[in-house]
GROMACS .gro file of C-alpha atoms in nm:
model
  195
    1UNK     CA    1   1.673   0.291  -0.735
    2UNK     CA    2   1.999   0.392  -0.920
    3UNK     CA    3   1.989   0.745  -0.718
    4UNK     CA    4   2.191   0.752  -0.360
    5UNK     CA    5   2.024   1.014  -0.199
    6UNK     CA    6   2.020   1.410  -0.143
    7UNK     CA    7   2.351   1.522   0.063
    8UNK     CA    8   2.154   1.802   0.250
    9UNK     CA    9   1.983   1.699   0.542
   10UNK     CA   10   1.781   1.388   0.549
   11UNK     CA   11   1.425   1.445   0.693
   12UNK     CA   12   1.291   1.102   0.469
   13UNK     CA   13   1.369   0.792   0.405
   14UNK     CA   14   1.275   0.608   0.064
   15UNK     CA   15   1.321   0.231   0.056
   16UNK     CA   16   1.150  -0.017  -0.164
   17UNK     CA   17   0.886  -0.236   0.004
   18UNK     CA   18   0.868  -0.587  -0.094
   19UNK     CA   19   0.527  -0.782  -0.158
   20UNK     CA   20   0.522  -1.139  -0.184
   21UNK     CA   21   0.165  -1.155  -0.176
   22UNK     CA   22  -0.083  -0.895  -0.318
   23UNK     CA   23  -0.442  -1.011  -0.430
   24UNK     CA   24  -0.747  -0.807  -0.490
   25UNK     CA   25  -1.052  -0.931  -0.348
   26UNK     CA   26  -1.356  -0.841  -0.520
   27UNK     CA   27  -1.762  -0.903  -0.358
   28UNK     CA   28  -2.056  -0.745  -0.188
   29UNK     CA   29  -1.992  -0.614   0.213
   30UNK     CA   30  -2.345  -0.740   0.251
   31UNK     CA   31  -2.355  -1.069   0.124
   32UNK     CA   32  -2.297  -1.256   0.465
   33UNK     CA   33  -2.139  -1.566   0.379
   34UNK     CA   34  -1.875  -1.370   0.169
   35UNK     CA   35  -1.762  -1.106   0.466
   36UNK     CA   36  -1.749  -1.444   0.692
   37UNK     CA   37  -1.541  -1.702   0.428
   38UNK     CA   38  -1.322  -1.419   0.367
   39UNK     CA   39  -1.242  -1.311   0.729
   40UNK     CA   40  -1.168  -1.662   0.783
   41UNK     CA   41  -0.939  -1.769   0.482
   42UNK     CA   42  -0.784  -1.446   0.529
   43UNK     CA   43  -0.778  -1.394   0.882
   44UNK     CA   44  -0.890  -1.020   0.854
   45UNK     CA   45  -1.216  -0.870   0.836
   46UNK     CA   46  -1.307  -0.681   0.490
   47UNK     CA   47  -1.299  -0.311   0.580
   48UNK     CA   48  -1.628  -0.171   0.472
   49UNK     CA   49  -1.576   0.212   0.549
   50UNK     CA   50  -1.399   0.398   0.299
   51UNK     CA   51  -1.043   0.444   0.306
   52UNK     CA   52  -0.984   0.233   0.590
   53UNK     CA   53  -0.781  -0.083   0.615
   54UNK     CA   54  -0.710  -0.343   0.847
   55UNK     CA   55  -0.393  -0.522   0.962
   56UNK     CA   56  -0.281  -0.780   1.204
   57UNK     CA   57   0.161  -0.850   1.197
   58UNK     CA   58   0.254  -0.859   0.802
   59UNK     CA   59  -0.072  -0.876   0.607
   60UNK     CA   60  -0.322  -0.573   0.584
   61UNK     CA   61  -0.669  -0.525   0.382
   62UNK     CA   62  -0.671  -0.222   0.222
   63UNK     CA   63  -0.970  -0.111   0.124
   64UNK     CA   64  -0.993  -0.032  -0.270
   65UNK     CA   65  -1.385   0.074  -0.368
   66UNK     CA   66  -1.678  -0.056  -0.210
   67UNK     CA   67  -1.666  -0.363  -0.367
   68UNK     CA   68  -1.318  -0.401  -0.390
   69UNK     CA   69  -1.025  -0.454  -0.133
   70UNK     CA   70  -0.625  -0.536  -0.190
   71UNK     CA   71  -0.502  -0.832   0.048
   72UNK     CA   72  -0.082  -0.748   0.110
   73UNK     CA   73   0.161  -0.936   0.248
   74UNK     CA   74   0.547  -0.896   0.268
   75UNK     CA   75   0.602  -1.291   0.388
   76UNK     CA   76   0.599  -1.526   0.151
   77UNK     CA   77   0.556  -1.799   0.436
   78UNK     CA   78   0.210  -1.655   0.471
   79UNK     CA   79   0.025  -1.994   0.561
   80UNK     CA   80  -0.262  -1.909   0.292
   81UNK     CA   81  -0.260  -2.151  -0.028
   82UNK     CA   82  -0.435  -1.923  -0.279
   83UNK     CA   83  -0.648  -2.165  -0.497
   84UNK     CA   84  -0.791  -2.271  -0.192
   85UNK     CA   85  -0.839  -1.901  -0.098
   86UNK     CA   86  -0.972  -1.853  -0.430
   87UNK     CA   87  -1.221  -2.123  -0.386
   88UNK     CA   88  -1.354  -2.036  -0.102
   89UNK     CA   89  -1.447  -1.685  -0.178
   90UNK     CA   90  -1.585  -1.740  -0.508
   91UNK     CA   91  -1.847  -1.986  -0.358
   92UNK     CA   92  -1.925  -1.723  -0.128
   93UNK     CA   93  -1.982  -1.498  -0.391
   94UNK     CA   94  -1.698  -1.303  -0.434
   95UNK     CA   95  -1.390  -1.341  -0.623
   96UNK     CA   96  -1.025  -1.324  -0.583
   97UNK     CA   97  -0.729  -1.223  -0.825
   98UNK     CA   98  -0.362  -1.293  -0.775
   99UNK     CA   99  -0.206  -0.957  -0.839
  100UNK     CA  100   0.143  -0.994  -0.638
  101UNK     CA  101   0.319  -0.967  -0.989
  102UNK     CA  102   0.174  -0.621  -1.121
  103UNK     CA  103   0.241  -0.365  -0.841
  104UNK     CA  104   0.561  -0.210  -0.625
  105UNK     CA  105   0.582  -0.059  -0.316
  106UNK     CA  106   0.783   0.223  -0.142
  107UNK     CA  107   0.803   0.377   0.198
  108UNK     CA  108   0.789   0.702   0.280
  109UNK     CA  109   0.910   0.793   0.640
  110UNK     CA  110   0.976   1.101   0.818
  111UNK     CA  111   0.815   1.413   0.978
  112UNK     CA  112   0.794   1.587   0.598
  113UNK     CA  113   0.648   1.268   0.452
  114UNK     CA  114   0.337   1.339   0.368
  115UNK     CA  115   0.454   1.723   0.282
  116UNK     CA  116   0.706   1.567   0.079
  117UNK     CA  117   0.427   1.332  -0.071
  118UNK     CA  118   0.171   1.635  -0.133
  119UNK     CA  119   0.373   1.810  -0.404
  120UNK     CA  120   0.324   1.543  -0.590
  121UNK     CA  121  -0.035   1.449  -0.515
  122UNK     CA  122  -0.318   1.681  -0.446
  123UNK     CA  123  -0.486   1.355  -0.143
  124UNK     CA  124  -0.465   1.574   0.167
  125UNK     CA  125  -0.235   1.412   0.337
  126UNK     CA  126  -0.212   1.607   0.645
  127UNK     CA  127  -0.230   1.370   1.011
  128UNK     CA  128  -0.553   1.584   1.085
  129UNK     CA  129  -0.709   1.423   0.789
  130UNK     CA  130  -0.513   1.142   0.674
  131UNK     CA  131  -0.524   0.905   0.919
  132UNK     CA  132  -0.268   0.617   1.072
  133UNK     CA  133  -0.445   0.329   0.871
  134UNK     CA  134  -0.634   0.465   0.611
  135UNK     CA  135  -0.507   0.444   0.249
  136UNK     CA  136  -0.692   0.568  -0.065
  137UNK     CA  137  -0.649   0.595  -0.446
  138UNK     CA  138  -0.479   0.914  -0.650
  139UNK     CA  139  -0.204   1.027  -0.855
  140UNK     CA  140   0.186   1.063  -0.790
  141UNK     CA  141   0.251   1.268  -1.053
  142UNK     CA  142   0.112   1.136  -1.377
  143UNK     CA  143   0.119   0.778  -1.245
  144UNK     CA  144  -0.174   0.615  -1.029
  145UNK     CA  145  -0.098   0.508  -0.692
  146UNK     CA  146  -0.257   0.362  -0.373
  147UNK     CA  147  -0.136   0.528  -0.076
  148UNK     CA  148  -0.143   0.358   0.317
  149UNK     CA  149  -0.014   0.531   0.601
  150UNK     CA  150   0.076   0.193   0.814
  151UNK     CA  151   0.195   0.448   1.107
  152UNK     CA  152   0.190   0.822   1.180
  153UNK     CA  153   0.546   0.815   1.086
  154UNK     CA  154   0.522   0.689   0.702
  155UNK     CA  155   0.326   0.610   0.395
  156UNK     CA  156   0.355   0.323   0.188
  157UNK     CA  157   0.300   0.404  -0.175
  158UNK     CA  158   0.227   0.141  -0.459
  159UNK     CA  159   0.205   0.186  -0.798
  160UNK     CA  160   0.204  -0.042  -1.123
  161UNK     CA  161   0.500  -0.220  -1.211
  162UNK     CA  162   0.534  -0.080  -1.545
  163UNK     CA  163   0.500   0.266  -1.405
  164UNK     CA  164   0.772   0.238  -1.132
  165UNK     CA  165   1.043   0.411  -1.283
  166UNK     CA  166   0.850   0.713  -1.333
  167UNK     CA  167   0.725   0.683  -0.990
  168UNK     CA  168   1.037   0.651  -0.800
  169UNK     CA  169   1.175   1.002  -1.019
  170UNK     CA  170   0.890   1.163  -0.903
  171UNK     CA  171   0.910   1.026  -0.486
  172UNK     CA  172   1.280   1.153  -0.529
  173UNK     CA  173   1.194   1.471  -0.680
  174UNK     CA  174   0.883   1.511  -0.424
  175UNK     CA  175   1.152   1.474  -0.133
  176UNK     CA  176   1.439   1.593  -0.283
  177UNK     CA  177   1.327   1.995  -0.123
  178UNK     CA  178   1.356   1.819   0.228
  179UNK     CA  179   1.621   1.626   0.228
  180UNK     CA  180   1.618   1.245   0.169
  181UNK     CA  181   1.833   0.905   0.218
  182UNK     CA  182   1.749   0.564   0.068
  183UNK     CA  183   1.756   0.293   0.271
  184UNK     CA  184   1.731  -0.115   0.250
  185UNK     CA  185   1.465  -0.287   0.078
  186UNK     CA  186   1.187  -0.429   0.393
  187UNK     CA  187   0.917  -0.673   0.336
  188UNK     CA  188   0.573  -0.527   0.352
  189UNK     CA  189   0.587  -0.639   0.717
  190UNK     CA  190   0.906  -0.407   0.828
  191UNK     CA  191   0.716  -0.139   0.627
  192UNK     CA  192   0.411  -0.129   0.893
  193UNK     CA  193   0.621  -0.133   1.135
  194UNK     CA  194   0.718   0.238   1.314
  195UNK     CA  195   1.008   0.389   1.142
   0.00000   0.00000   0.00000
């Protein structure tokens, strides 16, 4: 994040979200015993309709495929011990991946956010039909990125790691027509929270 910020008015903010835990959950909704061991190693439910997510203080579920969900959290004192996570779900059925190296995370806040976020991906990201918990899959430019809208204020975009310098040029650019400041680095948690 080498770049200050745009000079002109500042409708955004762009700060960098921190994940200390981020681990894809893979298994079949319907199997029972999975959508039970998971809910209760996890402590959320596995969102089963599309583009949804849940969340309870600094962990959310976001919901990747139908098949397929992304466990986040932004405290690394999250009580869960991971092979014993892992465990669990795969003798339910299911299977879980430690992905908390591969991705980064921004927030997007601000009445132009998802304007802002829309010349640079073609999800409609209007409040009518983007939602305040829903996330979903697309592009950000050329780059693919997972988008969550934690509040009706912001959006919290991840992308690969090895594609986040090309991301965060193209979030600047996006915002750069409305006016944009960059703020502090927040754990995933701060990032849910109202801007």
């Amino acid at each position: 994040m080498a770049e200050l910020s745009n000079a002109r008015d500042t409708a955004l903010t762009l700060g960098e979200v921190t994940l200390a835990v981020a681990w894809n959950v893979r298994g079949d909704p319907a199997n029972a015993a999975l959508a039970t061991d998971a809910a209760r190693v996890l402590g959320l439910a596995l969102p089963v309709d599309a583009l949804t997510s849940t969340g309870i203080g600094s962990v959310a579920l976001l919901w990747l495929g139908p098949q397929s969900w992304l466990y986040v959290a932004g405290d690394s004192s999250t009580p869960i011990d991971f092979d014993s996570a892992r465990r669990a779900i795969n003798a339910a059925g299911g299977a879980l991946f430690d992905v908390s190296s591969s991705y980064v995370a921004w927030r997007v806040a601000g009445a132009a956010a998802a304007q802002a976020l829309n010349r640079a991906c073609p999800l409609d990201l209007h409040p009518r039909t983007f939602r305040t918990g829903q996330c979903a899959q697309s592009v950000l430019g050329h780059v693919n990125a997972l988008f969550h809208k934690p509040d009706d204020g912001a959006f919290i975009v991840m992308v690969a790691r090895s594609f986040a310098a090309d991301a965060w040029r193209t979030l600047c650019e996006a915002a750069r027509t409305d006016g944009y400041r960059i703020v502090s680095a927040c754990p995933f948690a701060c990032a849910m929270r109202a801007a």
